[in-house]
Amino acid sequence: MTCRLLDLPDEILDHVVNVGSCIVKHPKNTLLSWPYPEHSSTHLQALALTCRKLYVLCLPYLWRDKEFILPEASTQPSTTQSLIATDILREPSALKQHDDQPLGWYVRSLSRDLSTSPHYNLANSALMACLVANLRALRMDFHPKPRCEHYGLAYFAQHCAMLTELYLDNCRDTFDDFGSLVIHDRALESLTLVSCSIKPGTLLAILHKSRSKLQSLHLQSVWLEPVNAMDDTNTPRRNSLTSAYLASRAVTMIPAFLYTSLLANLPALTRIALSDSLSLDLVQCLVNGSPHLERVTLSLHEQQPTRIITALNALASLSRLAFMSLAFRYQTNDAQQRLPCALPAAQVHQWLAKLPASLAFLHLSAQQLLLHPDTVAAIVQAPRLAHVLLHHVALPPPPLTNSLSSSSIASSSSISSPWQPNAVQTEVPNDLARAYDHESINAQSSLAAWQFLPSWPQLQPFVVPCAQVQQRGISAFDPINQICVVKGFDNWNAQ
């Protein structure tokens, strides 16, 4: 008895289409906050053209993730592109069971690139929101020029009851766009704001409503909009380009006490990325409120060794941590200063030994990061760490024998042992700041210093100058970097 592929039940064929068309993400793409599209349109189109049955099965996947881009040549207010998009979305479906539903009914993620022109058409935004009623993920990239009207977010908050993922770039809250999420009670699972401004009360209200569901939070260059004391619900606001411009100039940074309220209790959070640097207190607040974090991208501006150790140990206590990018720098929306990791090499070694076994991606960035050769060897030889990126690495003087135990990280026999629990038993100096100052002053940052080490043949493939790292497609380095430790980025230029 033979069974043809098309004789299988539709449920099985649907699963085959779903799995077979999934896009295998390049490691670089896994770092992005917008994970769509999830399915390859090329594979789906080829499969849909084979027969009507497969076409019907592929149609929902072909329309699941849509992207509409405003033409760059548009320099005057025009509805052409918007009308084309909405005309397509309201075309009737070819499926018999959904005869009365437009193609927009299948859209689950929508990306609108409106960054090429400051002109817009809110009427078509309203129509588009009505056509994608089942939308779950929305991304809108706007032109950075301030607008004299709202951005249209309210339409999607009103008509898309399933909306749980939001990605906004260059969206300002001057006319209370974000308030629509609170009014329509939209609890988000993912929130990404890039170069946006929002009123503090609105931001707190959004996170409060999403507290039990929020899994991903990305705030990059987010400002706080001023709350206009003259606003009144019974008094219409004067929408003008002048008021929008003045509001964009009056924004302020997110203060530490507001971050405390935002991060205090997010039990479902698994991914977080913040551009503003944090203190020890905020790191502890984050770890205590989100114990299930898996991906962390943070900046730390502490410079007291004891506070640094406490903050690092808090991050190491995250048992599910798989990705960590940690920068030592003071950073706000309008200022940035790179800082050293002000810890002696032995304390850095001890902290690395405490990192959870689930960690596969480690990125450390500092003005100076002191590492012993055996520590570097242990990192690059750890099979669980698929990707390692450390800069700017400096070679400290050899540790004193009376400050390290018999399992010293300087011994060649302990190259692999630091990655076993409790393998390192170094004595903490009485004055960590003095110990760090001594090592920092005498540290060497040249490649020649590493080449004289007995372990250089083992370290050579991983200890590389900055210029060589940039050739691999990694641009997150500035001229101050001299030596980097890199593992697993050989194919970073691949698409």
Short mmCIF file of N, CA and C in Angstrom, two decimals, residues 69-129:
data_model
loop_
_atom_site.label_atom_id
_atom_site.label_comp_id
_atom_site.label_asym_id
_atom_site.label_seq_id
_atom_site.Cartn_x
_atom_site.Cartn_y
_atom_site.Cartn_z
N ILE A 69 7.02 49.56 2.93
CA ILE A 69 8.05 50.59 3.02
C ILE A 69 7.59 51.80 2.23
N LEU A 70 7.67 52.96 2.86
CA LEU A 70 7.34 54.21 2.17
C LEU A 70 8.45 54.53 1.18
N PRO A 71 8.14 54.77 -0.11
CA PRO A 71 9.20 55.05 -1.09
C PRO A 71 10.03 56.26 -0.70
N GLU A 72 11.32 56.16 -0.93
CA GLU A 72 12.22 57.24 -0.56
C GLU A 72 12.00 58.48 -1.41
N ALA A 73 11.45 58.31 -2.60
CA ALA A 73 11.24 59.45 -3.50
C ALA A 73 10.06 60.32 -3.07
N SER A 74 9.28 59.87 -2.08
CA SER A 74 8.10 60.62 -1.67
C SER A 74 8.53 61.84 -0.87
N THR A 75 8.39 63.01 -1.46
CA THR A 75 8.76 64.26 -0.79
C THR A 75 7.55 65.15 -0.52
N GLN A 76 6.38 64.76 -1.01
CA GLN A 76 5.16 65.49 -0.77
C GLN A 76 4.13 64.53 -0.18
N PRO A 77 3.17 65.04 0.59
CA PRO A 77 2.13 64.16 1.13
C PRO A 77 1.44 63.40 0.01
N SER A 78 1.45 62.10 0.11
CA SER A 78 0.89 61.25 -0.94
C SER A 78 0.25 60.04 -0.30
N THR A 79 -0.83 59.56 -0.91
CA THR A 79 -1.52 58.38 -0.41
C THR A 79 -1.29 57.17 -1.29
N THR A 80 -0.42 57.29 -2.30
CA THR A 80 -0.26 56.21 -3.27
C THR A 80 0.20 54.92 -2.61
N GLN A 81 1.30 54.99 -1.86
CA GLN A 81 1.84 53.79 -1.25
C GLN A 81 0.86 53.20 -0.24
N SER A 82 0.25 54.05 0.58
CA SER A 82 -0.68 53.56 1.59
C SER A 82 -1.89 52.90 0.94
N LEU A 83 -2.40 53.52 -0.15
CA LEU A 83 -3.54 52.94 -0.84
C LEU A 83 -3.18 51.59 -1.44
N ILE A 84 -1.99 51.47 -1.97
CA ILE A 84 -1.57 50.19 -2.52
C ILE A 84 -1.54 49.15 -1.42
N ALA A 85 -0.97 49.49 -0.26
CA ALA A 85 -0.88 48.54 0.84
C ALA A 85 -2.26 48.13 1.32
N THR A 86 -3.15 49.10 1.53
CA THR A 86 -4.47 48.76 2.03
C THR A 86 -5.30 48.03 0.98
N ASP A 87 -5.12 48.37 -0.30
CA ASP A 87 -5.84 47.65 -1.35
C ASP A 87 -5.44 46.18 -1.37
N ILE A 88 -4.16 45.93 -1.17
CA ILE A 88 -3.69 44.54 -1.14
C ILE A 88 -4.27 43.81 0.06
N LEU A 89 -4.23 44.45 1.21
CA LEU A 89 -4.68 43.79 2.43
C LEU A 89 -6.18 43.51 2.44
N ARG A 90 -6.96 44.28 1.70
CA ARG A 90 -8.40 44.04 1.71
C ARG A 90 -8.88 43.20 0.54
N GLU A 91 -7.94 42.64 -0.24
CA GLU A 91 -8.32 41.68 -1.28
C GLU A 91 -8.96 40.47 -0.63
N PRO A 92 -10.02 39.90 -1.25
CA PRO A 92 -10.68 38.73 -0.65
C PRO A 92 -9.77 37.51 -0.65
N SER A 93 -9.94 36.67 0.35
CA SER A 93 -9.14 35.46 0.47
C SER A 93 -9.58 34.42 -0.54
N ALA A 94 -8.66 33.55 -0.94
CA ALA A 94 -8.97 32.47 -1.87
C ALA A 94 -9.47 31.23 -1.15
N LEU A 95 -9.51 31.23 0.17
CA LEU A 95 -9.95 30.07 0.93
C LEU A 95 -11.46 30.09 1.08
N LYS A 96 -12.07 28.94 0.79
CA LYS A 96 -13.53 28.87 0.84
C LYS A 96 -14.06 29.09 2.25
N GLN A 97 -13.33 28.54 3.24
CA GLN A 97 -13.83 28.68 4.60
C GLN A 97 -13.71 30.11 5.12
N HIS A 98 -13.00 30.97 4.38
CA HIS A 98 -12.84 32.36 4.80
C HIS A 98 -13.20 33.30 3.66
N ASP A 99 -14.32 33.03 3.01
CA ASP A 99 -14.71 33.83 1.84
C ASP A 99 -14.92 35.30 2.18
N ASP A 100 -15.38 35.58 3.39
CA ASP A 100 -15.72 36.95 3.74
C ASP A 100 -14.57 37.69 4.42
N GLN A 101 -13.38 37.07 4.46
CA GLN A 101 -12.25 37.69 5.14
C GLN A 101 -11.22 38.19 4.14
N PRO A 102 -10.67 39.38 4.34
CA PRO A 102 -9.62 39.88 3.44
C PRO A 102 -8.29 39.22 3.75
N LEU A 103 -7.31 39.44 2.88
CA LEU A 103 -5.99 38.87 3.08
C LEU A 103 -5.34 39.40 4.36
N GLY A 104 -5.68 40.62 4.74
CA GLY A 104 -5.14 41.16 5.97
C GLY A 104 -5.54 40.38 7.21
N TRP A 105 -6.55 39.56 7.10
CA TRP A 105 -7.00 38.74 8.23
C TRP A 105 -5.94 37.74 8.65
N TYR A 106 -5.03 37.36 7.71
CA TYR A 106 -3.99 36.37 8.00
C TYR A 106 -2.72 37.00 8.57
N VAL A 107 -2.61 38.32 8.50
CA VAL A 107 -1.38 38.98 8.93
C VAL A 107 -1.24 38.89 10.45
N ARG A 108 -0.08 38.38 10.87
CA ARG A 108 0.20 38.28 12.31
C ARG A 108 1.30 39.26 12.74
N SER A 109 2.23 39.57 11.84
CA SER A 109 3.25 40.58 12.14
C SER A 109 3.30 41.58 10.99
N LEU A 110 3.35 42.86 11.33
CA LEU A 110 3.33 43.93 10.33
C LEU A 110 4.46 44.90 10.62
N SER A 111 5.27 45.16 9.59
CA SER A 111 6.36 46.12 9.70
C SER A 111 6.10 47.26 8.73
N ARG A 112 6.04 48.48 9.24
CA ARG A 112 5.81 49.67 8.42
C ARG A 112 7.03 50.58 8.53
N ASP A 113 7.76 50.71 7.45
CA ASP A 113 8.94 51.58 7.41
C ASP A 113 8.52 52.93 6.83
N LEU A 114 8.31 53.88 7.71
CA LEU A 114 7.91 55.23 7.32
C LEU A 114 9.02 56.24 7.57
N SER A 115 10.26 55.74 7.61
CA SER A 115 11.39 56.58 8.00
C SER A 115 11.96 57.40 6.85
N THR A 116 11.53 57.16 5.63
CA THR A 116 12.12 57.86 4.49
C THR A 116 11.48 59.21 4.22
N SER A 117 10.36 59.51 4.87
CA SER A 117 9.67 60.78 4.62
C SER A 117 8.90 61.19 5.87
N PRO A 118 8.84 62.49 6.18
CA PRO A 118 8.06 62.94 7.34
C PRO A 118 6.57 63.01 7.07
N HIS A 119 6.14 62.78 5.83
CA HIS A 119 4.73 62.89 5.49
C HIS A 119 4.03 61.56 5.73
N TYR A 120 2.76 61.61 6.01
CA TYR A 120 2.02 60.43 6.43
C TYR A 120 0.55 60.64 6.12
N ASN A 121 -0.24 59.56 6.23
CA ASN A 121 -1.66 59.62 5.99
C ASN A 121 -2.36 58.82 7.07
N LEU A 122 -2.91 59.50 8.06
CA LEU A 122 -3.52 58.83 9.20
C LEU A 122 -4.78 58.08 8.81
N ALA A 123 -5.48 58.53 7.79
CA ALA A 123 -6.70 57.83 7.37
C ALA A 123 -6.38 56.42 6.90
N ASN A 124 -5.29 56.29 6.16
CA ASN A 124 -4.91 54.96 5.69
C ASN A 124 -4.33 54.11 6.80
N SER A 125 -3.72 54.74 7.80
CA SER A 125 -3.28 53.98 8.96
C SER A 125 -4.47 53.40 9.69
N ALA A 126 -5.54 54.17 9.80
CA ALA A 126 -6.75 53.68 10.45
C ALA A 126 -7.35 52.52 9.66
N LEU A 127 -7.37 52.63 8.32
CA LEU A 127 -7.92 51.56 7.49
C LEU A 127 -7.06 50.31 7.60
N MET A 128 -5.74 50.48 7.59
CA MET A 128 -4.85 49.33 7.69
C MET A 128 -5.05 48.61 9.02
N ALA A 129 -5.23 49.35 10.10
CA ALA A 129 -5.43 48.74 11.41
C ALA A 129 -6.70 47.90 11.43
#
